Coordinates of N, CA and C in Angstrom, one line a residue:
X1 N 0.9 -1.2 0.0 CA 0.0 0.0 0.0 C 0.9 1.2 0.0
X2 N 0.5 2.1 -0.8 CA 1.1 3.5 -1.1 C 0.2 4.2 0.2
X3 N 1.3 4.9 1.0 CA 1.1 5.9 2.2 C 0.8 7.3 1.7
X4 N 0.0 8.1 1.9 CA 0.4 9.8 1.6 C 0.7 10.2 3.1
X5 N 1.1 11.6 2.9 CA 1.7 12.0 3.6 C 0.7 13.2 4.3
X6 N -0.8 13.0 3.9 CA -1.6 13.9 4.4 C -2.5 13.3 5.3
X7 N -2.5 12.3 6.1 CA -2.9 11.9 7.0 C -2.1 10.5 7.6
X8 N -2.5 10.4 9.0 CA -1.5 9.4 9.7 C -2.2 8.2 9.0
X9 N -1.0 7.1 9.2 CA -0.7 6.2 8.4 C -1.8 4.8 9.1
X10 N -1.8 4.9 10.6 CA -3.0 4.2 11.4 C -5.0 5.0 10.5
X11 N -5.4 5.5 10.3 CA -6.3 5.8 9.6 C -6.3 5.6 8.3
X12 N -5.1 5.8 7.4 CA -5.1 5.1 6.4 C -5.6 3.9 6.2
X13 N -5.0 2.8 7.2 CA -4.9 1.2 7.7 C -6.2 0.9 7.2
X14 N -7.1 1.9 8.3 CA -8.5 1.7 8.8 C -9.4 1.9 7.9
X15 N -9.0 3.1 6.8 CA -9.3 3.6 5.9 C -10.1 2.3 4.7
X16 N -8.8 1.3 4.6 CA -8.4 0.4 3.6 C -9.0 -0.6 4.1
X17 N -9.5 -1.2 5.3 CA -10.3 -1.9 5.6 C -11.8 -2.0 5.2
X18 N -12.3 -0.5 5.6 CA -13.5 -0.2 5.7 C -13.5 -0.6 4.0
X19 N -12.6 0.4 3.2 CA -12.8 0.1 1.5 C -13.4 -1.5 1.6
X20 N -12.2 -2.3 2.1 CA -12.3 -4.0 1.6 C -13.6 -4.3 2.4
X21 N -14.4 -4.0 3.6 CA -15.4 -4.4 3.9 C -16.5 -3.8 2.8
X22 N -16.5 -2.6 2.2 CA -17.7 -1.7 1.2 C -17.6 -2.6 0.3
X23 N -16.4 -3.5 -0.8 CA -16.5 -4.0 -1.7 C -16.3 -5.6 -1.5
X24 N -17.2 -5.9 0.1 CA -17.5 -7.4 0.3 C -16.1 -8.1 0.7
X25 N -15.2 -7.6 0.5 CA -13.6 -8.4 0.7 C -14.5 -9.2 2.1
X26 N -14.7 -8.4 3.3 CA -15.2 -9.2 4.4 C -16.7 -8.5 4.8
X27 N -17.3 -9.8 4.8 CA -18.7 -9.3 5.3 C -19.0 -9.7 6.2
X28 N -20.4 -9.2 7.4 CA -20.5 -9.5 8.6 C -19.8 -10.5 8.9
X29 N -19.7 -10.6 10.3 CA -19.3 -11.7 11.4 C -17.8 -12.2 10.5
X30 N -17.7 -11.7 9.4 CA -15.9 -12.4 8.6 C -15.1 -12.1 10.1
X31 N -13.8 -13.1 9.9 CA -12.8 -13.3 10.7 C -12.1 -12.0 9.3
X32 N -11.0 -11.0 10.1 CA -10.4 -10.1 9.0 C -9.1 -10.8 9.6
X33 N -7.9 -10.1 9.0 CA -6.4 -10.8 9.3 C -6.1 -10.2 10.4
X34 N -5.5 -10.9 11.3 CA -5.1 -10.2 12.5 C -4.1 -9.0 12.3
X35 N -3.9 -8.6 13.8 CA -2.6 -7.2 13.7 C -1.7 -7.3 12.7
X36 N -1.2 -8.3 13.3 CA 0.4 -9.0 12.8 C 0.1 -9.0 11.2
X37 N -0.6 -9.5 11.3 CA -0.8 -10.5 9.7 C -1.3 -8.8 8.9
X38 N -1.7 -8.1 9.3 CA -2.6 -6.9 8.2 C -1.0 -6.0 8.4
X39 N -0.1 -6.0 9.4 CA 1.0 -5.1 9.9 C 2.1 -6.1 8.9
X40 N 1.8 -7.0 8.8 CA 2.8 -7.4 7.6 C 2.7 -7.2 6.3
X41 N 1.6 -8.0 5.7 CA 0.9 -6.9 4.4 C 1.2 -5.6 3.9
X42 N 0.8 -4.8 4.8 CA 1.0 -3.6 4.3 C 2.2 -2.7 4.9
X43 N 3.3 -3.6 5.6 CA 4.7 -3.1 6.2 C 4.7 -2.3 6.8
X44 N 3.9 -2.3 7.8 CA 4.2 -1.1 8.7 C 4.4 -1.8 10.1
X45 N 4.4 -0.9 11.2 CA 4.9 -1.6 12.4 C 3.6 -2.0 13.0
X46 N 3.5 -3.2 14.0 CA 2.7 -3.8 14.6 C 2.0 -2.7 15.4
X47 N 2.4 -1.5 16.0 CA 1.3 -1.0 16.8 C 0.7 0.2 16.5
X48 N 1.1 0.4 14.9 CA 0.3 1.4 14.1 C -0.7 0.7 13.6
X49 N -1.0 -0.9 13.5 CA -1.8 -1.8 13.3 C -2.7 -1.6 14.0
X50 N -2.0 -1.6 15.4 CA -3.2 -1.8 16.6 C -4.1 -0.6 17.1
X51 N -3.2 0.5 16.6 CA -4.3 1.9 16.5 C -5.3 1.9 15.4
X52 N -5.0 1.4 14.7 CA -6.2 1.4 13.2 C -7.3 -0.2 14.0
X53 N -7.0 -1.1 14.3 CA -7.8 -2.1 15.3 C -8.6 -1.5 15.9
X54 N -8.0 -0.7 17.2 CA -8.6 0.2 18.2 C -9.3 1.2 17.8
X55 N -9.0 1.9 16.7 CA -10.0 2.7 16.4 C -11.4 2.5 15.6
X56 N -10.7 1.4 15.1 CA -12.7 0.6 14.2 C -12.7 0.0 15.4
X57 N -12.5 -0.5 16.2 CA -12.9 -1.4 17.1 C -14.1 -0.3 18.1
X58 N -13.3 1.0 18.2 CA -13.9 2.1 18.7 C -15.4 2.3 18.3
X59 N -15.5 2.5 16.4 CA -16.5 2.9 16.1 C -17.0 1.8 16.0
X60 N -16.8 0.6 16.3 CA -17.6 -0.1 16.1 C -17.8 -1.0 14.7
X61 N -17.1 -0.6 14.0 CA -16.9 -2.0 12.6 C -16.3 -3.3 13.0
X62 N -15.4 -3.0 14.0 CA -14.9 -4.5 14.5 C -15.3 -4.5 15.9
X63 N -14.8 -6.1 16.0 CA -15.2 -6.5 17.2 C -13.9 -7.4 17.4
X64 N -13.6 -7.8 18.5 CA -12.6 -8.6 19.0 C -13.3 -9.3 20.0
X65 N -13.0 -11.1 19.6 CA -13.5 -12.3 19.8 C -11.8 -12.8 20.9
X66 N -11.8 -13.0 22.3 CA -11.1 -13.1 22.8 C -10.4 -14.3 22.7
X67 N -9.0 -14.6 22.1 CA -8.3 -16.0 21.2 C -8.6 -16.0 20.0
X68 N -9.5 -15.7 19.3 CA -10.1 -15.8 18.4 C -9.6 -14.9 17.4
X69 N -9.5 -13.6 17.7 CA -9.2 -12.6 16.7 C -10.4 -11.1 16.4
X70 N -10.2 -10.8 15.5 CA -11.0 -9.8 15.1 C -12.4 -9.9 13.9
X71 N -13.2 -9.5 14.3 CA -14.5 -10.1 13.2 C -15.5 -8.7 13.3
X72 N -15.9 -8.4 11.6 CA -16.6 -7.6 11.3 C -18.0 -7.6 11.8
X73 N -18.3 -6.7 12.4 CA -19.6 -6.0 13.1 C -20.6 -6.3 12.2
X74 N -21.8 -6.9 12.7 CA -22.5 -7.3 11.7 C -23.5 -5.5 11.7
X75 N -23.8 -5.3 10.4 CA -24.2 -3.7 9.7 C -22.9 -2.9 9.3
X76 N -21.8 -3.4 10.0 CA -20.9 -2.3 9.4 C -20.8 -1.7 8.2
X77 N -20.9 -2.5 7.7 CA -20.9 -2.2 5.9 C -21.8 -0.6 6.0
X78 N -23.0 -1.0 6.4 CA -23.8 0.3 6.5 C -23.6 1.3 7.1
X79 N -22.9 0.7 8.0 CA -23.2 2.3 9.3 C -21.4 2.9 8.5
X80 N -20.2 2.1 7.7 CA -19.4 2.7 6.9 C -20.3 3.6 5.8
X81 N -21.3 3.2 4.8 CA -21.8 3.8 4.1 C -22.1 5.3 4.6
X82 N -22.7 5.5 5.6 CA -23.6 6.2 6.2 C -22.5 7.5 6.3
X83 N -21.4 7.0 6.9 CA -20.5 8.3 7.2 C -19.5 8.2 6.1
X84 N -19.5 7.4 5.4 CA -18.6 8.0 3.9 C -19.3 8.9 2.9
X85 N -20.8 8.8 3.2 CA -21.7 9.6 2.6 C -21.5 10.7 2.9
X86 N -22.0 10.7 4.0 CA -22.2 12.0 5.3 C -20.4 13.0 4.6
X87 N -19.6 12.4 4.9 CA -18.1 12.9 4.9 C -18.6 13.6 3.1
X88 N -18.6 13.0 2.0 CA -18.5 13.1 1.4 C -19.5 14.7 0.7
X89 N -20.2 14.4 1.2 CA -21.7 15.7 1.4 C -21.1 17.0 1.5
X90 N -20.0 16.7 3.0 CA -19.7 17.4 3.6 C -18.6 18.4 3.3
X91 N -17.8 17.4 3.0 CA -16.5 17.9 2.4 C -16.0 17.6 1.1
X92 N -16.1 17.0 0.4 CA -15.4 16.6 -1.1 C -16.7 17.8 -2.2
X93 N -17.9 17.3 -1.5 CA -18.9 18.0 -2.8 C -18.8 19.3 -3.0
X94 N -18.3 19.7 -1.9 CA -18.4 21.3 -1.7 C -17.0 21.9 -3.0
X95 N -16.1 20.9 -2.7 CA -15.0 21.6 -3.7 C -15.0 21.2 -5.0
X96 N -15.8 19.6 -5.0 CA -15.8 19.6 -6.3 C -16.6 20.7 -7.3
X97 N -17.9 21.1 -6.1 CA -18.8 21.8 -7.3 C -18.3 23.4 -7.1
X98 N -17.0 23.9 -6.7 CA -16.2 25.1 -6.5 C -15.4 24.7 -7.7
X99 N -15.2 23.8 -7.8 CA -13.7 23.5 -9.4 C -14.7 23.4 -10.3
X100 N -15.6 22.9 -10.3 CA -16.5 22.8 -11.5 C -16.9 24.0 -11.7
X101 N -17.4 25.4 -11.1 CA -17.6 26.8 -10.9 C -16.1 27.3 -11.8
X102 N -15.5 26.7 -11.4 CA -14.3 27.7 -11.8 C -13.6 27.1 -13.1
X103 N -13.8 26.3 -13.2 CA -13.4 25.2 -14.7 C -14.6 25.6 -15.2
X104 N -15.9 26.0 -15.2 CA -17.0 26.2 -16.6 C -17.4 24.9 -16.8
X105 N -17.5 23.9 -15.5 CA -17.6 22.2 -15.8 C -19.2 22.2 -15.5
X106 N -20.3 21.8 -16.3 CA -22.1 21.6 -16.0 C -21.8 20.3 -15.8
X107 N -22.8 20.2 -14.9 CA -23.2 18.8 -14.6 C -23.4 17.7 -15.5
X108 N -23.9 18.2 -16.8 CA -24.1 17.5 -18.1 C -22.6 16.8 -18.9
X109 N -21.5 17.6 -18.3 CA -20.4 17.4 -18.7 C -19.8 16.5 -18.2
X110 N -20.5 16.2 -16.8 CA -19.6 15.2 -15.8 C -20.5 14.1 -16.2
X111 N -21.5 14.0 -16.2 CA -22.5 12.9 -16.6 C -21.6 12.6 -17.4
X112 N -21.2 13.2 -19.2 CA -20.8 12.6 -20.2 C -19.4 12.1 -20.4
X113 N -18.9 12.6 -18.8 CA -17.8 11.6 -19.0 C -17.4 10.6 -18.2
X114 N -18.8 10.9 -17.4 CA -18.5 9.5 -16.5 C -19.5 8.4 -17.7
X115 N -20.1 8.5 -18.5 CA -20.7 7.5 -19.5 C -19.4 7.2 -20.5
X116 N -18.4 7.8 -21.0 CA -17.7 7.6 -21.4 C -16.3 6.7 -21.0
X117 N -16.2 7.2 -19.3 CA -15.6 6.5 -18.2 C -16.1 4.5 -18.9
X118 N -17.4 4.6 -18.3 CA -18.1 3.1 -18.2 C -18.0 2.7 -19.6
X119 N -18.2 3.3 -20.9 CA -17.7 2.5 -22.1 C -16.3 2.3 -22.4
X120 N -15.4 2.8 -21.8 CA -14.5 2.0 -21.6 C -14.0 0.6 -21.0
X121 N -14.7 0.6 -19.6 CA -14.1 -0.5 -19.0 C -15.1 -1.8 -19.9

């Protein structure tokens, strides 16, 4: 995994989970890879692992089964949806429809290239 440098690297972690839970990687009650095993993967140290753990564990996407390991919250999927939404409302739409203001970009124009996007793939 490629790190940026505009947010810590434990939210990133967390970031990339929630992704893999949105696109089914692990769905409810899934066993996900432990500390170790997700802190190897993606090379970083074991207890920047455990802050990205700790903090879905916080909001509640995971759960920790004691011996057992770590297992996705059953709804998580949604209650992720809910605040990637919310976030996105909040903060991304506002600049994109400020660059589209200032680029001369209509909404018709994004439609036609996000149709163009999909005849591609």
């Amino acid at each position: 995994m490629n790190f940026t440098n505009d947010k810590p690297i434990y939210i990133q972690m967390s970031d990339r989970l929630c992704e893999e839970i949105l696109s089914g990687v692990y769905k409810d009650d899934d066993r996900i890879p432990s500390v170790r095993e997700y802190a190897v993967l993606l090379e970083v140290n074991t207890n920047t692992a455990v802050k990205a753990y700790e903090q879905l564990s916080r909001e509640e996407v995971i759960y920790n089964k004691r011996g057992l390991g770590y297992f996705v919250t059953p709804g998580a999927r949604k209650q992720i949806l809910k605040a990637r939404k919310k976030a996105f409302m909040k903060e991304s739409l506002p600049e994109l429809f400020r660059q589209m203001q200032l680029l001369d970009i209509s909404i018709e124009d994004v439609a036609e290239a996000y149709k163009s996007l999909q005849s591609v793939k």
